[in-house]
Amino acid sequence: MNEFLEQFLLESRELVEQATGDLLGLEENPQDNDRLDSAFRAFHTLKGAAGIVDFAAMGRALHAAEDVLSRLRNGQAPVSAKLVSDSLTCLDQVVQWLDAMQETGEVPTDAEAAADAIVARFADLGKAPATPSPPAASTIWADALIEKYPEPAAAARVAIRYRPDAECFFRGDDPLALMAALPGLLVLDLASGEVWPTLDALDPFACQLVLAALSTASMEAVAAHFGGRGDEIEIKPLAGVPAELTGALSVEARRLLEAQLLLLKEPTVEGAAGRMAAAGRVAANVLRHAGRPADALRIEQVAASLDALSKAIAAVLGGAAIAEAAVSEAGAAVSTQQDATARILRVDVARIDTLVKLTGELTVAKNALGYAAALAQDGADPKALASTLKDQQALFERLINELQQSVLGIRVLPLRHVFQRFPRLVRDMAAALGKSVRLVTEGDATEADKAVVESLFEPLLHLVRNALDHGVETEQDRVKAGKPPIATIHLRGARSGEHVLIEVEDDGRGVDLARVRRVAAERGVVSAEALAAMGDAEVAELIFAPGFSTASEVTNLSGRGVGMDAVRTAVGRLGGRVTLENRPALGARMRLTLPFTLMMTRLMTVEAGGQMFGIPMEAVMETVKVAHDRIVPVGAARAFVLRNRTIPLIDLAEALGEPRPVPPKVEAKVVVVSIGAELGGLEVDRLGERIDVMLKPMDGLLSGMPGIAGTTLLGDGRVLIVLDLRELLQ
Amino acid sequence: MTVRRSADGRIVLEGACPIEDAEPLLQLLLAETECVVDWSRCDLAHAAIVQILLASGARMIGPPSGAFLRDHVDPALARERA
């Protein structure tokens, strides 16, 4: 992708975010002229940017939205929820285009139809702001039209229905002449609005014709042709022409498609992505040429997944339309892929300057090291040499510390990056659930490591969803309970030492403890005895237990087969924890405590079974020596008592599958660690030192290893395996 | 006059038929029960004219000479009556 386009994508995304924020603010407070101005400017700048990269369709869609916003600014129309929704839809479309451009590095060529749909939305709004747009049911006529004229329908881009006003003849209108002048007219259909009366009862000057047509012209051209007849005219884009109605494949087309299929089947070593993209593009073009734009679109949607693409092409060759399921499946794969790819990071120039300065200092330090080496070669006094080397080591330590800080500083992002996606989501989710919710975000300037910020979205989304779905009551229930009808969900961020705290708090009904108890018992999450002994706080914590989901019926928001345990797992993977504060009838607060950075970890090294391991310092409570006679077997496991508390003991070497001779030692060295609220003891052979490391997450074959969080290199070149205590102690 | 009754009793539409022809056309059609309309020399017709033809169910002699009438309106008329 060229730099120009990269810059365009970067700026456009920022503008979309700005515009989204402004629109949502505007919806909340329609009188807020600053918001309106800001939204207008964002749309305007976006349109300009689209012009610079020659993306006419995007410019067209944005122009339509900008027009309407400009009417609002002039006070010609009121701010309505519909208008905000339509503007947001326009931005959604823009984001889709941007995503497509990010992937292909080119301006999408099939954007016209989508742009037409956006323009049509605003055309309705602009003409008749008071009347709602025609209901969805009104598209039945278009389907009937397609069915009636299958052949022209295959080539048509829009279906039109024109129901002239009965008085139109008096205005000098000739609906037929208007249709005759329609660009790209394929077929005309004439019918009566009602049953034709007998001739003697017919009023020759009252128009009761209904004219329908199919045209190859663009949505915009047709809309322009019928300009000023907002109520009488309905235009529907025909992007999704059913495949069975479209042209069959020619021999050449089949041959081309077969060639793509062969290409995809070849074992790929390198350039697989490029090959896939090329095959996808060729296949899509072939289909488009064959008059099957819907299939072409689907091919493009699956083109990022080798398997789906091969299947799709095979399906087309087999004479079938591509199944929608295959598309959505592949779509899911693509979206996760996109989530994984790092976005571009904007960095303050001052931070880069610091790095440049540090590089200079490190070069000087390196030269000094060369000097020391020369001294050693010349047989300098070992003591003096050692002291020189020590000085240099100290210098390096300082510089590397600074370097680490600077690099971490670059990776730092404000929480705004994830928070700003929520107002829109909450708005849509609340609307879907029929609840009134206000989202208040605080502390979105709080910074955290990029990796943390970027992994936060899913768990937070789940928490917010849960709050909306299960926590927040309906408006009536809230009024009955003496609460304000509009619920509030707080999303807060704050820095606390080396941790970042994030809270999701709602003022809903809180966790229903009685139900949690019942469900936990029903699903066997814990035994009945354990349940009976639990306090309220512990019961509330059960919602995080695997296999527990409080949703009695699966709603499309929360009930996706993943419970809150998924949140706990995801946050745990980031080295954080989730706690719940439940106030029955008043609301619930979820708090995520996350490390400020993922990169630097302070470790304690231990040796077990002849191998070095690292234990995260934050989990280590203390180290103790325990006499063997104080270790008592409990069933198959062992435990010991420390300050009146029974602590389970795990032999680290054994737990990691190392063979272990029975130790003849009198004392066991034990590292006491805490996982959540629980303590555990790890028996080791030797205790080592404390070190700061850059932890490298496991990838490839080792990523599935249980109990291991990552690896790092020791000073002597050995690999240190860092333990994941949570997994290990479970 | 672009609408008239010919010597052999057919109703003839000729040239460009404006909305003013609607009333006379309707009167002609109402005058008899079995009407035949010849529009083979009709170039243009106002929507009001076509509406009357649609409602009347009169037998048509064509196709009309105007391209739009021939290609689009005549087939539509035939389909609507079928």
CSV table of C-alpha atoms in Angstrom, one decimal, chain A residues 250-429:
chain,number,residue,atom,x,y,z
A,250,SER,CA,-20.0,-19.5,-20.5
A,251,VAL,CA,-17.4,-22.1,-21.4
A,252,GLU,CA,-14.6,-19.5,-21.1
A,253,ALA,CA,-15.9,-18.4,-17.7
A,254,ARG,CA,-16.0,-22.0,-16.4
A,255,ARG,CA,-12.4,-22.6,-17.7
A,256,LEU,CA,-11.2,-19.5,-15.9
A,257,LEU,CA,-12.9,-20.5,-12.7
A,258,GLU,CA,-11.5,-24.0,-12.9
A,259,ALA,CA,-8.0,-22.5,-13.4
A,260,GLN,CA,-8.4,-20.5,-10.2
A,261,LEU,CA,-9.5,-23.6,-8.3
A,262,LEU,CA,-6.4,-25.4,-9.5
A,263,LEU,CA,-4.2,-22.5,-8.5
A,264,LEU,CA,-5.7,-22.6,-5.0
A,265,LYS,CA,-5.1,-26.3,-4.7
A,266,GLU,CA,-1.4,-26.1,-5.4
A,267,PRO,CA,0.7,-26.5,-2.3
A,268,THR,CA,1.7,-23.0,-1.3
A,269,VAL,CA,5.0,-22.2,0.3
A,270,GLU,CA,5.1,-18.4,0.0
A,271,GLY,CA,2.9,-15.8,-1.5
A,272,ALA,CA,-0.2,-17.7,-0.5
A,273,ALA,CA,-2.1,-14.5,0.4
A,274,GLY,CA,-1.3,-12.9,-2.9
A,275,ARG,CA,-2.3,-15.9,-4.8
A,276,MET,CA,-5.6,-16.1,-3.0
A,277,ALA,CA,-6.3,-12.4,-3.5
A,278,ALA,CA,-5.5,-12.8,-7.3
A,279,ALA,CA,-7.7,-15.9,-7.6
A,280,GLY,CA,-10.5,-14.2,-5.7
A,281,ARG,CA,-10.3,-11.2,-7.9
A,282,VAL,CA,-10.3,-13.1,-11.2
A,283,ALA,CA,-13.3,-15.3,-10.0
A,284,ALA,CA,-15.2,-12.2,-8.9
A,285,ASN,CA,-14.6,-10.5,-12.3
A,286,VAL,CA,-15.6,-13.5,-14.2
A,287,LEU,CA,-18.9,-13.8,-12.3
A,288,ARG,CA,-19.6,-10.1,-12.7
A,289,HIS,CA,-19.0,-10.4,-16.4
A,290,ALA,CA,-21.4,-13.3,-16.4
A,291,GLY,CA,-24.1,-11.1,-14.9
A,292,ARG,CA,-23.9,-12.6,-11.4
A,293,PRO,CA,-22.9,-9.6,-9.3
A,294,ALA,CA,-24.3,-11.1,-6.1
A,295,ASP,CA,-22.0,-14.2,-6.4
A,296,ALA,CA,-19.1,-11.9,-7.3
A,297,LEU,CA,-19.7,-10.0,-4.1
A,298,ARG,CA,-19.8,-13.2,-2.1
A,299,ILE,CA,-16.5,-14.4,-3.6
A,300,GLU,CA,-14.9,-11.2,-2.6
A,301,GLN,CA,-16.2,-11.6,0.9
A,302,VAL,CA,-14.6,-15.0,1.3
A,303,ALA,CA,-11.5,-14.2,-0.6
A,304,ALA,CA,-9.4,-14.0,2.6
A,305,SER,CA,-10.0,-17.6,3.5
A,306,LEU,CA,-8.4,-20.3,1.3
A,307,ASP,CA,-10.9,-22.9,2.2
A,308,ALA,CA,-14.0,-20.8,1.9
A,309,LEU,CA,-12.8,-19.4,-1.4
A,310,SER,CA,-12.1,-22.8,-2.9
A,311,LYS,CA,-15.5,-24.0,-1.8
A,312,ALA,CA,-17.3,-20.9,-3.1
A,313,ILE,CA,-15.7,-21.3,-6.6
A,314,ALA,CA,-16.5,-25.0,-6.6
A,315,ALA,CA,-20.1,-24.2,-5.7
A,316,VAL,CA,-20.4,-21.8,-8.5
A,317,LEU,CA,-19.0,-24.3,-10.9
A,318,GLY,CA,-21.4,-26.9,-9.5
A,319,GLY,CA,-24.2,-24.5,-10.6
A,320,ALA,CA,-25.2,-23.4,-7.2
A,321,ALA,CA,-25.3,-20.1,-5.6
A,322,ILE,CA,-22.8,-19.6,-2.8
A,323,ALA,CA,-24.4,-20.4,0.5
A,324,GLU,CA,-24.7,-17.4,2.8
A,325,ALA,CA,-23.5,-19.6,5.7
A,326,ALA,CA,-20.1,-20.1,4.0
A,327,VAL,CA,-19.8,-16.3,3.7
A,328,SER,CA,-20.6,-15.5,7.3
A,329,GLU,CA,-18.2,-18.3,8.4
A,330,ALA,CA,-15.4,-16.8,6.4
A,331,GLY,CA,-16.4,-13.4,7.5
A,332,ALA,CA,-15.8,-14.4,11.1
A,333,ALA,CA,-12.4,-15.7,10.2
A,334,VAL,CA,-11.5,-12.5,8.4
A,335,SER,CA,-12.7,-10.3,11.2
A,336,THR,CA,-10.6,-12.1,13.8
A,337,GLN,CA,-7.7,-11.9,11.5
A,338,GLN,CA,-8.2,-8.1,11.3
A,339,ASP,CA,-8.3,-7.9,15.1
A,340,ALA,CA,-5.0,-9.6,15.3
A,341,THR,CA,-3.2,-7.3,12.9
A,342,ALA,CA,-1.7,-4.4,14.7
A,343,ARG,CA,-3.0,-1.0,13.8
A,344,ILE,CA,-0.8,1.9,13.0
A,345,LEU,CA,0.4,3.7,16.1
A,346,ARG,CA,0.7,7.5,16.2
A,347,VAL,CA,3.7,8.5,18.2
A,348,ASP,CA,4.7,11.8,19.7
A,349,VAL,CA,7.9,13.0,18.0
A,350,ALA,CA,9.5,13.9,21.3
A,351,ARG,CA,9.4,10.2,22.2
A,352,ILE,CA,11.2,9.3,19.0
A,353,ASP,CA,13.8,12.0,19.8
A,354,THR,CA,14.4,10.4,23.1
A,355,LEU,CA,15.1,7.1,21.4
A,356,VAL,CA,17.5,8.8,18.9
A,357,LYS,CA,19.4,10.4,21.9
A,358,LEU,CA,19.6,7.0,23.7
A,359,THR,CA,20.9,5.3,20.6
A,360,GLY,CA,23.7,7.9,20.5
A,361,GLU,CA,24.6,7.3,24.2
A,362,LEU,CA,24.5,3.5,23.7
A,363,THR,CA,27.0,3.9,20.8
A,364,VAL,CA,29.4,5.8,23.1
A,365,ALA,CA,29.0,3.1,25.8
A,366,LYS,CA,29.8,0.4,23.2
A,367,ASN,CA,33.0,2.2,22.2
A,368,ALA,CA,34.0,2.4,25.9
A,369,LEU,CA,33.5,-1.4,26.1
A,370,GLY,CA,35.9,-1.8,23.1
A,371,TYR,CA,38.4,0.3,25.0
A,372,ALA,CA,38.1,-2.0,28.0
A,373,ALA,CA,38.6,-5.0,25.8
A,374,ALA,CA,41.8,-3.5,24.4
A,375,LEU,CA,43.0,-2.9,28.0
A,376,ALA,CA,42.4,-6.5,28.9
A,377,GLN,CA,44.3,-7.6,25.8
A,378,ASP,CA,47.3,-5.5,26.8
A,379,GLY,CA,47.4,-7.3,30.1
A,380,ALA,CA,46.0,-4.6,32.3
A,381,ASP,CA,45.6,-5.0,36.1
A,382,PRO,CA,42.6,-7.3,36.5
A,383,LYS,CA,41.3,-5.3,39.5
A,384,ALA,CA,41.4,-2.0,37.6
A,385,LEU,CA,39.9,-3.7,34.6
A,386,ALA,CA,37.1,-5.2,36.7
A,387,SER,CA,36.3,-1.8,38.1
A,388,THR,CA,36.2,-0.3,34.6
A,389,LEU,CA,33.8,-3.0,33.4
A,390,LYS,CA,31.6,-2.6,36.5
A,391,ASP,CA,31.3,1.1,35.7
A,392,GLN,CA,30.4,0.3,32.2
A,393,GLN,CA,27.8,-2.3,33.2
A,394,ALA,CA,26.3,0.4,35.4
A,395,LEU,CA,26.2,2.8,32.5
A,396,PHE,CA,24.6,0.2,30.3
A,397,GLU,CA,22.1,-0.6,33.0
A,398,ARG,CA,21.0,3.0,33.2
A,399,LEU,CA,20.8,3.4,29.4
A,400,ILE,CA,18.9,0.2,28.9
A,401,ASN,CA,16.5,1.1,31.7
A,402,GLU,CA,15.9,4.4,29.9
A,403,LEU,CA,15.5,2.6,26.6
A,404,GLN,CA,13.0,0.2,28.1
A,405,GLN,CA,11.0,3.1,29.5
A,406,SER,CA,11.0,5.0,26.2
A,407,VAL,CA,10.0,2.0,24.2
A,408,LEU,CA,7.2,1.2,26.7
A,409,GLY,CA,6.2,4.8,26.4
A,410,ILE,CA,5.7,4.4,22.7
A,411,ARG,CA,3.5,1.4,23.2
A,412,VAL,CA,1.3,3.3,25.6
A,413,LEU,CA,-2.2,4.1,24.4
A,414,PRO,CA,-5.0,5.9,26.2
A,415,LEU,CA,-8.0,3.8,27.1
A,416,ARG,CA,-10.0,6.1,24.9
A,417,HIS,CA,-9.1,3.8,22.0
A,418,VAL,CA,-11.3,1.1,23.4
A,419,PHE,CA,-13.8,3.2,25.3
A,420,GLN,CA,-14.8,5.3,22.4
A,421,ARG,CA,-16.3,2.3,20.7
A,422,PHE,CA,-18.8,1.8,23.4
A,423,PRO,CA,-21.2,4.8,23.2
A,424,ARG,CA,-22.3,3.6,19.8
A,425,LEU,CA,-22.5,-0.1,20.9
A,426,VAL,CA,-24.5,0.7,24.0
A,427,ARG,CA,-26.9,2.8,22.0
A,428,ASP,CA,-27.5,0.0,19.5
A,429,MET,CA,-27.7,-2.7,22.1
